[in-house]
Coordinates of C-alpha atoms in Angstrom, one line a residue:
Chain A
X19 CA 23.0 2.6 3.4
X20 CA 23.2 0.7 0.1
X21 CA 26.8 -0.4 0.8
X22 CA 25.7 -2.7 3.6
X23 CA 26.6 -3.4 7.2
X24 CA 30.4 -3.4 7.0
X25 CA 30.4 0.1 5.6
X26 CA 27.8 1.2 8.2
X27 CA 30.3 0.4 10.9
X28 CA 33.2 1.9 9.1
X29 CA 31.4 5.2 8.6
X30 CA 30.4 5.3 12.2
X31 CA 34.0 4.7 13.3
X32 CA 35.2 7.5 11.0
X33 CA 32.6 9.9 12.3
X34 CA 33.6 9.2 15.9
X35 CA 37.2 9.8 14.9
X36 CA 36.5 13.1 13.3
X37 CA 33.9 14.4 15.8
X38 CA 36.4 16.1 18.2
X39 CA 37.8 18.1 15.4
X40 CA 34.5 19.5 14.2
X41 CA 32.9 22.7 15.5
X42 CA 30.0 22.2 17.9
X43 CA 26.7 23.5 16.5
X44 CA 23.8 24.0 19.0
X45 CA 21.0 21.6 18.2
X46 CA 18.5 24.5 18.3
X47 CA 20.2 26.1 15.3
X48 CA 19.9 22.9 13.2
X49 CA 17.0 22.2 10.9
X50 CA 16.5 18.5 10.8
X51 CA 15.3 16.9 7.6
X52 CA 13.8 13.6 6.6
X53 CA 16.8 11.3 7.2
X54 CA 16.2 9.1 4.1
X55 CA 14.2 8.9 1.0
X56 CA 11.5 6.4 1.5
X57 CA 11.3 3.7 -1.1
X58 CA 8.4 1.4 -0.1
X59 CA 6.5 2.0 3.1
X60 CA 4.8 -0.9 5.0
X61 CA 2.9 -0.8 8.2
X62 CA 2.2 -3.9 10.3
X63 CA -0.3 -4.7 13.0
X64 CA 1.8 -6.5 15.5
X65 CA 0.2 -5.8 18.9
X66 CA -2.2 -8.4 20.0
X67 CA -3.7 -6.0 22.5
X68 CA -4.2 -3.3 19.8
X69 CA -5.6 -5.7 17.2
X70 CA -8.1 -7.1 19.8
X71 CA -9.2 -3.8 21.1
X72 CA -9.6 -2.2 17.7
X73 CA -11.6 -5.2 16.6
X74 CA -13.9 -4.8 19.6
X75 CA -14.4 -1.1 18.9
X76 CA -15.0 -1.3 15.1
X77 CA -16.6 -4.8 14.9
X78 CA -18.3 -5.3 18.2
X79 CA -20.4 -8.1 16.8
X80 CA -17.4 -10.4 16.1
X81 CA -14.4 -11.6 18.1
X82 CA -11.8 -8.9 18.5
X83 CA -8.9 -10.8 16.8
X84 CA -9.4 -11.9 13.2
X85 CA -8.8 -15.7 12.5
X86 CA -5.7 -15.0 10.4
X87 CA -3.9 -12.8 12.9
X88 CA -1.7 -15.3 14.7
X89 CA -0.8 -17.2 11.4
X90 CA 1.1 -14.4 9.7
X91 CA 2.0 -10.7 10.3
X92 CA -0.8 -8.6 8.9
X93 CA 0.2 -5.4 7.2
X94 CA -0.5 -2.9 4.4
X95 CA 1.5 -0.8 2.0
X96 CA 1.3 3.0 2.6
X97 CA 2.0 6.1 0.6
X98 CA 5.8 6.7 0.7
X99 CA 5.5 10.2 -0.6
X100 CA 3.8 11.4 2.5
X101 CA 6.3 10.2 5.0
X102 CA 7.5 13.5 6.7
X103 CA 10.0 14.5 9.2
X104 CA 9.1 15.2 12.9
X105 CA 7.8 18.7 13.3
X106 CA 6.1 18.9 9.9
X107 CA 2.5 20.2 10.2
X108 CA 0.2 17.6 8.7
X109 CA -2.5 18.8 6.4
X110 CA -5.2 16.3 6.9
X111 CA -8.4 15.4 5.1
X112 CA -11.5 17.5 5.2
X113 CA -13.5 15.7 7.8
X114 CA -16.7 15.8 5.8
X115 CA -17.1 13.4 2.8
X116 CA -16.8 10.1 4.6
X117 CA -18.9 11.3 7.5
X118 CA -21.7 12.4 5.3
X119 CA -22.4 8.9 4.2
X120 CA -21.1 6.6 6.9
X121 CA -20.1 5.3 10.3
X122 CA -19.3 6.9 13.6
X123 CA -18.7 10.6 13.9
X124 CA -14.9 10.5 14.1
X125 CA -11.8 12.4 14.1
X126 CA -8.1 11.8 13.9
X127 CA -6.3 9.5 16.1
X128 CA -2.5 9.0 16.2
X129 CA -0.6 5.9 16.7
X130 CA 2.9 5.4 18.0
X131 CA 5.1 3.1 16.0
X132 CA 8.6 2.0 15.7
X133 CA 10.1 1.7 12.3
X134 CA 13.1 0.0 10.7
X135 CA 14.8 0.8 7.5
X136 CA 16.9 -1.6 5.5
X137 CA 19.6 -1.9 2.9
X138 CA 19.0 -3.5 -0.4
X139 CA 19.2 -7.2 -1.2
X140 CA 17.1 -9.3 -3.5
X141 CA 15.5 -12.6 -2.6
X142 CA 13.9 -13.9 0.5
X143 CA 15.3 -12.8 3.8
X144 CA 15.0 -15.1 6.8
X145 CA 14.6 -13.9 10.4
X146 CA 18.3 -14.7 11.1
X147 CA 19.3 -12.2 8.3
X148 CA 17.7 -9.3 10.1
X149 CA 20.8 -7.6 11.3
X150 CA 22.4 -7.6 7.9
X151 CA 19.4 -5.8 6.3
X152 CA 18.0 -3.4 8.9
X153 CA 20.0 -0.2 9.1
X154 CA 18.3 1.3 12.1
X155 CA 15.2 2.5 13.9
X156 CA 13.2 5.6 13.9
X157 CA 10.0 6.4 15.7
X158 CA 6.9 6.7 13.6
X159 CA 3.5 8.4 14.1
X160 CA 1.0 7.0 11.6
X161 CA -1.7 9.6 11.6
X162 CA -5.1 8.1 11.0
X163 CA -8.5 9.6 10.1
X164 CA -10.5 6.9 11.7
X165 CA -13.9 8.0 10.3
X166 CA -12.6 7.8 6.8
X167 CA -10.7 4.6 7.4
X168 CA -13.7 2.9 8.9
X169 CA -15.8 3.7 5.8
X170 CA -13.3 2.9 3.1
X171 CA -11.3 -0.1 4.4
X172 CA -13.5 -2.9 3.0
X173 CA -12.2 -4.9 1.3
X174 CA -8.8 -3.4 0.2
X175 CA -7.6 -1.8 3.5
X176 CA -6.9 1.7 4.6
X177 CA -6.3 4.4 2.0
X178 CA -7.3 8.0 2.4
X179 CA -7.6 7.5 6.1
X180 CA -3.8 7.2 6.4
X181 CA -2.2 8.4 3.2
X182 CA -2.1 12.1 4.1
X183 CA 0.9 12.0 6.5
X184 CA 3.2 9.7 8.4
X185 CA 5.7 11.3 10.7
X186 CA 9.1 9.9 11.5
X187 CA 11.8 11.0 14.0
X188 CA 14.8 12.7 12.4
X189 CA 17.5 10.6 14.1
X190 CA 18.0 7.0 12.9
X191 CA 19.3 4.8 15.8
X192 CA 21.4 1.9 14.5
X193 CA 19.9 -1.4 15.4
X194 CA 21.8 -4.3 16.9
X195 CA 21.1 -8.0 16.6
X196 CA 18.1 -9.1 18.5
X197 CA 19.0 -11.9 21.0
X198 CA 15.5 -12.4 22.1
X199 CA 14.2 -13.4 18.7
X200 CA 14.6 -17.1 19.3
X201 CA 13.1 -16.7 22.7
X202 CA 10.1 -15.0 21.4
X203 CA 9.5 -17.6 18.8
X204 CA 9.9 -20.4 21.3
X205 CA 7.4 -18.7 23.5
X206 CA 4.8 -18.8 20.7
X207 CA 5.2 -22.4 19.9
X208 CA 5.0 -23.3 23.6
X209 CA 1.4 -22.3 23.6
X210 CA 2.4 -18.8 24.6
X211 CA 3.9 -19.7 27.9
X212 CA 6.9 -17.4 28.3
X213 CA 10.1 -18.6 29.8
X214 CA 11.9 -15.3 29.5
X215 CA 11.0 -11.9 30.9
X216 CA 10.4 -8.8 28.7
X217 CA 13.9 -7.5 29.6
X218 CA 15.3 -10.3 27.5
X219 CA 13.9 -8.8 24.2
X220 CA 16.2 -6.5 22.3
X221 CA 13.2 -4.4 21.5
X222 CA 12.3 -3.6 25.0
X223 CA 11.3 -0.1 24.2
X224 CA 9.4 2.1 26.6
X225 CA 7.2 4.6 24.7
X226 CA 5.7 7.8 26.0
X227 CA 2.8 9.6 24.2
X228 CA 2.1 13.3 24.9
X229 CA -1.0 15.1 23.7
X230 CA -0.5 18.8 23.8
X231 CA 2.2 18.3 26.4
X232 CA 0.2 16.0 28.7
X233 CA 1.5 12.4 29.0
X234 CA -1.6 10.3 28.1
X235 CA -0.1 6.8 27.5
X236 CA 3.0 4.7 28.1
X237 CA 2.8 1.7 25.6
X238 CA 5.2 -1.2 26.3
X239 CA 6.9 -2.5 23.1
X240 CA 8.2 -5.7 24.8
X241 CA 4.7 -7.3 24.6
X242 CA 4.5 -7.1 20.8
X243 CA 3.5 -10.4 19.3
X244 CA 5.3 -10.3 16.0
X245 CA 9.0 -9.3 15.9
X246 CA 10.7 -7.0 13.5
X247 CA 12.7 -10.0 12.2
X248 CA 9.6 -12.0 11.5
X249 CA 8.1 -9.1 9.6
X250 CA 11.1 -8.6 7.5
X251 CA 11.0 -12.3 6.6
X252 CA 7.3 -12.0 5.8
X253 CA 7.9 -9.0 3.5
X254 CA 10.0 -11.2 1.1
X255 CA 8.7 -14.7 1.7
X256 CA 6.6 -14.5 -1.4
X257 CA 9.5 -13.6 -3.7
X258 CA 9.0 -9.9 -3.4
X259 CA 12.2 -7.8 -3.4
X260 CA 13.2 -5.0 -1.0
X261 CA 15.3 -1.9 -1.6
X262 CA 17.5 0.6 0.2
X263 CA 15.2 3.1 1.8
X264 CA 12.3 0.7 2.5
X265 CA 10.6 1.5 5.7
X266 CA 8.5 -0.8 7.8
X267 CA 6.6 -0.1 10.9
X268 CA 5.5 -2.4 13.7
X269 CA 2.0 -1.0 13.8
X270 CA 0.4 0.5 16.9
X271 CA 2.0 -0.5 20.2
X272 CA -0.7 -1.1 22.8
X273 CA -0.6 -2.8 26.2
X274 CA -3.7 -4.3 27.9
X275 CA -4.5 -1.2 30.0
X276 CA -6.0 2.1 28.9
X277 CA -2.9 3.9 30.2
X278 CA -0.9 1.8 27.7
X279 CA -3.1 2.5 24.7
X280 CA -1.1 3.1 21.5
X281 CA -3.9 4.8 19.6
X282 CA -6.2 7.5 20.7
X283 CA -9.0 5.4 19.2
X284 CA -8.3 3.0 22.1
X285 CA -7.4 5.7 24.7
X286 CA -10.8 7.4 24.3
X287 CA -12.6 4.2 23.3
X288 CA -13.6 5.8 19.9
X289 CA -14.5 9.1 21.6
X290 CA -16.9 7.6 24.2
X291 CA -14.5 8.2 27.1
X292 CA -12.7 11.5 26.6
X293 CA -9.5 12.3 28.3
X294 CA -8.7 15.5 30.2
X295 CA -5.4 17.2 29.2
X296 CA -3.2 19.3 31.5
X297 CA -4.8 22.6 30.5
X298 CA -8.3 21.3 31.5
X299 CA -9.5 20.7 28.0
X300 CA -11.2 17.5 27.2
X301 CA -10.6 15.5 24.1
X302 CA -12.3 12.5 22.4
X303 CA -10.3 13.0 19.2
X304 CA -7.6 15.2 17.9
X305 CA -8.6 18.7 17.2
X306 CA -7.2 21.2 14.7
X307 CA -3.8 22.4 16.0
X308 CA -3.2 19.6 18.4
X309 CA 0.3 18.4 18.8
X310 CA 1.3 14.8 19.5
X311 CA 4.8 13.7 20.6
X312 CA 6.0 10.2 20.9
X313 CA 9.4 9.4 22.6
X314 CA 11.1 6.2 23.5
X315 CA 13.9 4.7 25.4
X316 CA 15.4 1.2 25.5
X317 CA 17.9 -0.5 27.8
X318 CA 21.3 0.2 26.4
X319 CA 24.3 -2.2 26.2
X320 CA 25.6 -1.1 29.6
X321 CA 22.2 -1.1 31.3
X322 CA 22.0 2.6 30.9
X323 CA 18.8 3.8 29.1
X324 CA 19.3 4.5 25.4
X325 CA 17.3 7.3 24.0
X326 CA 15.6 6.8 20.7
X327 CA 14.5 10.4 20.3
X328 CA 11.1 11.6 19.6
X329 CA 8.7 12.3 16.8
X330 CA 6.3 15.2 17.0
X331 CA 3.6 16.6 14.7
X332 CA 0.7 19.1 14.7
X333 CA -2.5 18.5 12.8
X334 CA -4.3 21.1 10.8
X335 CA -7.3 20.2 8.6
Chain B
X27 CA 8.3 13.9 -17.0
X28 CA 8.9 16.2 -14.1
X29 CA 9.1 19.3 -16.4
X30 CA 5.4 19.0 -17.1
X31 CA 3.0 19.0 -20.1
X32 CA 4.5 21.8 -22.2
X33 CA 7.8 20.0 -22.3
X34 CA 6.2 16.6 -23.0
X35 CA 4.9 18.1 -26.2
X36 CA 8.1 19.9 -27.1
X37 CA 10.2 16.7 -26.7
X38 CA 7.7 14.7 -28.8
X39 CA 7.9 17.3 -31.5
X40 CA 11.7 17.2 -31.4
X41 CA 11.8 13.4 -31.6
X42 CA 9.4 13.5 -34.6
X43 CA 11.8 16.0 -36.3
X44 CA 14.9 13.9 -35.6
X45 CA 13.4 10.5 -36.3
X46 CA 14.0 10.4 -40.1
X47 CA 17.7 11.1 -39.5
X48 CA 18.2 8.2 -37.1
X49 CA 19.1 4.7 -38.2
X50 CA 16.3 2.1 -38.0
X51 CA 16.7 -0.6 -35.4
X52 CA 14.6 -3.8 -35.8
X53 CA 12.4 -4.1 -32.7
X54 CA 13.5 -7.7 -32.2
X55 CA 17.0 -6.5 -31.5
X56 CA 15.9 -4.2 -28.8
X57 CA 15.7 -5.1 -25.1
X58 CA 12.9 -3.1 -23.6
X59 CA 13.2 -1.9 -20.0
X60 CA 10.9 -0.7 -17.3
X61 CA 10.0 2.7 -18.8
X62 CA 10.1 4.7 -15.6
X63 CA 11.0 4.3 -11.9
X64 CA 7.9 3.8 -10.0
X65 CA 7.4 6.1 -7.0
X66 CA 4.1 5.2 -5.3
X67 CA 1.9 2.5 -6.8
X68 CA -1.8 2.4 -6.3
X69 CA -4.3 0.0 -7.6
X70 CA -8.0 0.8 -7.8
X71 CA -11.2 -1.3 -8.0
X72 CA -13.2 0.6 -10.6
X73 CA -15.2 -2.1 -12.3
X74 CA -18.7 -2.6 -10.9
X75 CA -19.0 -6.0 -12.6
X76 CA -15.7 -7.1 -11.2
X77 CA -16.3 -5.9 -7.6
X78 CA -19.8 -7.5 -7.7
X79 CA -18.6 -10.8 -9.1
X80 CA -15.6 -11.1 -6.7
X81 CA -17.8 -10.3 -3.8
X82 CA -20.2 -13.1 -4.8
X83 CA -17.3 -15.5 -5.1
X84 CA -15.4 -14.6 -1.9
X85 CA -18.3 -13.5 0.3
X86 CA -21.4 -15.4 -1.0
X87 CA -23.3 -14.8 2.2
X88 CA -23.3 -11.0 1.6
X89 CA -24.3 -8.7 -1.3
X90 CA -21.6 -8.6 -3.9
X91 CA -21.0 -4.9 -3.8
X92 CA -19.8 -3.4 -0.5
X93 CA -21.9 -0.4 0.8
X94 CA -19.0 2.0 0.3
X95 CA -18.2 1.1 -3.3
X96 CA -20.3 3.8 -5.1
X97 CA -19.4 6.6 -2.7
X98 CA -15.7 6.7 -3.4
X99 CA -13.1 4.9 -5.5
X100 CA -11.8 2.0 -3.4
X101 CA -8.0 1.3 -3.8
X102 CA -4.9 0.1 -2.1
X103 CA -1.2 0.9 -2.2
X104 CA 1.1 -1.8 -3.6
X105 CA 4.8 -2.6 -3.6
X106 CA 6.5 -0.2 -6.0
X107 CA 9.7 -2.3 -6.0
X108 CA 8.1 -5.2 -7.7
X109 CA 6.6 -3.5 -10.7
X110 CA 8.5 -5.2 -13.6
X111 CA 8.5 -4.7 -17.3
X112 CA 6.6 -7.0 -19.7
X113 CA 8.4 -10.2 -20.3
X114 CA 9.9 -10.6 -16.9
X115 CA 9.3 -14.0 -15.3
X116 CA 7.5 -13.5 -12.0
X117 CA 8.7 -15.6 -9.1
X118 CA 5.6 -16.0 -7.1
X119 CA 4.9 -17.2 -3.6
X120 CA 5.3 -20.8 -2.5
X121 CA 1.7 -22.0 -2.6
X122 CA 1.8 -23.6 0.8
X123 CA 1.8 -21.5 3.9
X124 CA -1.6 -19.8 3.5
X125 CA -3.3 -22.9 2.2
X126 CA -2.2 -24.9 5.2
X127 CA -4.3 -22.9 7.5
X128 CA -7.1 -21.4 5.4
X129 CA -9.6 -20.9 2.7
X130 CA -10.1 -22.4 -0.7
X131 CA -7.4 -24.3 -2.5
X132 CA -6.4 -21.6 -4.8
X133 CA -3.8 -20.5 -7.3
X134 CA -2.8 -17.5 -9.1
X135 CA -5.1 -15.4 -11.2
X136 CA -4.1 -12.5 -13.3
X137 CA -5.9 -9.3 -13.8
X138 CA -5.7 -6.9 -16.7
X139 CA -5.4 -3.3 -15.9
X140 CA -4.7 0.1 -17.4
X141 CA -2.3 2.4 -15.7
X142 CA -1.5 6.1 -15.7
X143 CA 1.5 7.9 -14.6
X144 CA 1.7 11.5 -13.6
X145 CA 4.1 14.4 -13.2
X146 CA 4.6 16.0 -9.8
X147 CA 2.6 18.7 -8.2
X148 CA 1.7 19.1 -4.5
X149 CA -1.9 19.8 -3.3
X150 CA -5.3 18.5 -4.3
X151 CA -5.9 17.7 -8.0
X152 CA -9.4 18.0 -9.3
X153 CA -10.8 15.9 -12.1
X154 CA -10.3 18.8 -14.5
X155 CA -6.6 18.8 -13.8
X156 CA -6.2 15.3 -15.1
X157 CA -4.5 16.1 -18.5
X158 CA -1.9 18.3 -16.8
X159 CA -0.8 15.5 -14.5
X160 CA -1.1 12.2 -16.2
X161 CA 1.7 11.6 -18.6
X162 CA 0.5 8.5 -20.3
X163 CA -0.9 5.0 -20.2
X164 CA 0.6 1.6 -19.9
X165 CA -1.1 -1.8 -19.6
X166 CA -0.7 -3.5 -16.2
X167 CA -1.1 -7.1 -15.1
X168 CA -1.5 -7.3 -11.4
X169 CA -0.6 -10.9 -10.6
X170 CA -2.6 -12.1 -7.6
X171 CA -2.2 -15.3 -5.5
X172 CA -5.9 -15.5 -4.5
X173 CA -5.5 -18.2 -1.9
X174 CA -3.0 -16.0 0.1
X175 CA -5.0 -12.9 -0.6
X176 CA -8.3 -14.4 0.6
X177 CA -6.6 -15.5 3.9
X178 CA -4.6 -12.3 4.7
X179 CA -6.8 -9.4 3.5
X180 CA -8.9 -8.8 6.7
X181 CA -8.7 -6.0 7.8
X182 CA -5.8 -4.3 6.1
X183 CA -6.2 -5.4 2.5
X184 CA -4.1 -7.5 0.1
X185 CA -0.4 -7.8 0.9
X186 CA 1.7 -11.0 0.1
X187 CA -1.0 -12.1 -2.4
X188 CA -0.1 -9.2 -4.7
X189 CA 3.3 -7.8 -3.7
X190 CA 5.5 -10.3 -5.6
X191 CA 5.0 -8.9 -9.1
X192 CA 3.1 -6.4 -11.1
X193 CA 3.9 -6.3 -14.9
X194 CA 3.6 -3.2 -17.1
X195 CA 3.9 -2.7 -20.8
X196 CA 7.2 -1.2 -21.9
X197 CA 5.7 1.6 -24.2
X198 CA 4.0 4.5 -22.5
X199 CA 1.2 5.9 -24.7
X200 CA 0.6 9.6 -24.1
X201 CA -2.8 10.3 -22.8
X202 CA -5.1 13.0 -24.2
X203 CA -7.7 14.9 -22.4
X204 CA -10.8 12.9 -21.7
X205 CA -13.9 14.5 -23.3
X206 CA -16.3 12.0 -21.8
X207 CA -15.3 12.7 -18.2
X208 CA -18.2 15.2 -17.7
X209 CA -20.5 12.9 -19.6
X210 CA -19.6 10.0 -17.4
X211 CA -20.1 12.1 -14.2
X212 CA -23.5 13.3 -15.5
X213 CA -24.5 9.7 -16.1
X214 CA -23.9 8.8 -12.5
X215 CA -25.9 11.6 -11.0
X216 CA -28.8 10.9 -13.4
X217 CA -29.4 7.6 -11.7
X218 CA -27.0 5.9 -14.0
X219 CA -29.1 6.6 -17.1
X220 CA -26.6 7.1 -19.9
X221 CA -27.0 9.7 -22.5
X222 CA -23.9 9.0 -24.4
X223 CA -22.6 5.8 -26.0
X224 CA -19.3 4.1 -25.0
X225 CA -17.6 5.6 -28.1
X226 CA -17.9 9.0 -26.4
X227 CA -15.5 8.0 -23.7
X228 CA -11.8 8.7 -24.2
X229 CA -11.0 5.5 -22.4
X230 CA -12.9 3.3 -24.7
X231 CA -10.2 0.6 -24.6
X232 CA -10.8 -2.9 -25.9
X233 CA -8.7 -5.4 -24.0
X234 CA -7.7 -8.9 -25.1
X235 CA -6.5 -11.5 -22.6
X236 CA -4.5 -14.5 -23.8
X237 CA -3.7 -17.5 -21.6
X238 CA -0.8 -19.5 -23.2
X239 CA -1.7 -18.1 -26.5
X240 CA -5.5 -18.8 -26.3
X241 CA -7.8 -15.7 -26.2
X242 CA -9.9 -16.3 -23.1
X243 CA -11.5 -12.9 -22.5
X244 CA -12.2 -9.5 -24.1
X245 CA -12.9 -7.1 -21.3
X246 CA -14.5 -3.7 -22.2
X247 CA -13.0 -0.7 -20.5
X248 CA -15.8 1.7 -21.5
X249 CA -18.0 0.2 -18.8
X250 CA -15.8 1.2 -15.9
X251 CA -17.7 3.0 -13.2
X252 CA -14.9 5.2 -11.8
X253 CA -12.9 7.3 -14.2
X254 CA -9.1 7.9 -14.2
X255 CA -9.7 11.6 -13.5
X256 CA -11.9 10.8 -10.5
X257 CA -9.3 8.4 -9.1
X258 CA -6.5 11.0 -9.5
X259 CA -8.7 13.5 -7.6
X260 CA -9.4 10.9 -4.9
X261 CA -5.6 10.2 -4.5
X262 CA -5.0 13.8 -3.3
X263 CA -8.4 14.9 -1.9
X264 CA -7.2 14.3 1.7
X265 CA -4.1 16.5 1.3
X266 CA -1.8 13.7 0.2
X267 CA 0.9 14.7 -2.3
X268 CA 1.9 12.9 -5.5
X269 CA 5.2 12.7 -7.3
X270 CA 6.7 12.1 -10.7
X271 CA 6.7 8.4 -11.3
X272 CA 3.6 7.6 -9.3
X273 CA 1.6 4.9 -11.0
X274 CA -2.1 4.2 -10.5
X275 CA -4.1 1.4 -12.0
X276 CA -7.8 1.1 -12.8
X277 CA -8.1 -2.3 -11.1
X278 CA -9.5 -5.3 -12.9
X279 CA -11.6 -4.6 -16.0
X280 CA -14.6 -6.9 -16.2
X281 CA -17.8 -6.9 -18.2
X282 CA -21.0 -8.6 -17.2
X283 CA -20.3 -11.8 -19.2
X284 CA -17.9 -14.6 -18.6
X285 CA -16.2 -13.9 -21.9
X286 CA -15.5 -10.4 -20.5
X287 CA -14.0 -11.5 -17.2
X288 CA -11.0 -9.4 -16.3
X289 CA -9.6 -11.9 -13.7
X290 CA -9.1 -15.6 -14.0
X291 CA -10.9 -15.8 -10.6
X292 CA -14.0 -14.7 -12.4
X293 CA -13.3 -16.6 -15.6
X294 CA -13.1 -19.9 -13.9
X295 CA -15.4 -18.9 -11.0
X296 CA -12.7 -19.6 -8.5
X297 CA -11.6 -22.8 -10.2
X298 CA -15.1 -24.3 -10.2
X299 CA -15.6 -23.9 -14.0
X300 CA -12.2 -24.5 -15.7
X301 CA -11.5 -23.3 -19.2
X302 CA -9.9 -25.3 -22.0
X303 CA -7.0 -23.8 -23.8
X304 CA -6.0 -24.2 -27.4
X305 CA -3.6 -27.1 -26.7
X306 CA -6.4 -29.1 -25.0
X307 CA -5.2 -28.5 -21.5
X308 CA -7.7 -27.4 -18.9
X309 CA -7.1 -24.7 -16.3
X310 CA -8.8 -23.6 -13.1
X311 CA -5.9 -21.5 -12.1
X312 CA -2.5 -20.5 -13.5
X313 CA 0.1 -23.2 -13.4
X314 CA 3.8 -22.9 -13.2
X315 CA 5.2 -21.7 -16.5
X316 CA 1.9 -20.3 -17.8
X317 CA 2.1 -17.1 -19.9
X318 CA -0.5 -14.4 -19.8
X319 CA -0.6 -11.5 -22.4
X320 CA -2.9 -8.6 -22.3
X321 CA -3.2 -6.2 -25.2
X322 CA -5.4 -3.2 -25.9
X323 CA -6.6 -0.9 -28.6
X324 CA -8.6 2.3 -28.5
X325 CA -10.3 4.5 -31.1
X326 CA -7.7 6.9 -32.3
X327 CA -8.2 10.6 -33.2
X328 CA -8.9 9.8 -36.8
X329 CA -11.2 6.8 -36.1
X330 CA -8.3 4.5 -36.8
X331 CA -7.6 2.0 -34.0
X332 CA -4.8 3.1 -31.8
X333 CA -2.6 0.3 -30.3
X334 CA -1.7 0.5 -26.7
X335 CA 0.7 -2.4 -27.0
X336 CA 0.7 -5.4 -24.7
X337 CA 2.0 -6.7 -21.4
X338 CA 3.1 -10.3 -21.1
X339 CA 4.5 -12.4 -18.3
X340 CA 5.2 -15.9 -17.2
X341 CA 4.8 -17.3 -13.7
X342 CA 7.1 -19.6 -12.0
X343 CA 6.8 -20.4 -8.3

């Protein structure tokens, strides 16, 4: 990772060369670990649909989108220590303290994310430098205790409501340069009139969210407003440095429809419109023992779908 | 650090034993480095005077203190990679982008902090476990670009406005158990009627802030509302784990008077009431090349003042 992009390619080529000579190990016999040690963890807020819908739910008296949202990528730093590999049971917060003194009766929601991970270099990184710095992509589930978050987030942002666990998929998929970046930027400056379809974006991921095995949502990544390259530039534009192992996430991926909701907060409209799962049970929020799995595919270089794997996790308070 | 408190004492004793046999090296010949690698960095917001005054400055239409503030310690995660040792020049953000589209014409302010640093242990840590986990104290200057912060902080908290640099003092002062912790907690539950003087708190630090060599403020740490032990408990109460190298800061230390302002934002009331420095220059905000030094003392075990050293830094955009 730290050696940079030329070595990433060389190692990959060497592995491909060696692979036929190595014994096959069934995947079921393998225990997968966290694929890298997380240095700094940042989570963004790149979906206009998500930001607007969450604003409507949590701040109904004001416009959904904050005035700053289209001027710069909004994000926050999270707790690196609690990034865990897919499959880890998440011990969440006791759902008591914040509720006792505040807001809506809540519960956990989960949010599908993508994530990138970069190699070190000091100094500001422009959008064009993206491919040199981002090693690859994992899927991220940023578990959130919305009742706690809603109470604590003024004015310094989320803290206990998110710091207990963030799950990532165990396989890092190597990123490729993003040909649609300039297209996406052009779209924004042309008063948001798009001249290129969503298939033109390199990040045309199709996500699937399962709640206890029932597919509840299919968020479209291609509609994200801020691109990974813009976010990487934003992370360093103020002179801040980055390191090998830094992890940054897109933030919740939501489309305009309920069936494209990227967070359960939106899916159930903060619990007001519960969903029915395959076993007949009804959920407004996550319950103890619930399992959430997010998987994703993208168009591959040959037009074949490229799997990005999945991230799964079970909550227990 | 990772070996825990018994080893901390053993190493200290061994060093004291060896010291007379080692050659003396003048401090001026020594280059001091960052004393530890920062794992996760958290900054709190523990001064009631600061939180109230900043609220009045930035949100004059609402009460200074937010409704959640006395229910739990408010904090945010920062960028660990940009914690630098005292004396490092801080390359700050270009003061343009945020100003172009937002808020008050601003500038940098600096904020004196204390900081603790703990050894690893998983699971929730109660206030009584503080001495087992916190290795020692450094002074922290959390540089802030307030114009950027004011524009970006809704709803996820500060990001670019703080991520470019955080300075820490190079000498870690070993902490001792905090006998006033229970006293401080009793004070809060008794409707804030204090039965013990500020000398009774173990964290009775006296801070001094110099701006280009002129003392501009003397913030009193003893008046902080939330204690370090309460903050450590808060960091893990939701099931989040901590690691060796984690760093957490009190947040700005302010008293009720202007001469006790812990941030330049308060000292100059967001630039509206500039201060005159010793060389006759007048400042509303930090300017390029300005140097800020924070130093601190505390009552030692024998009643003698105990030095906590200083943290200094120079800003250059």
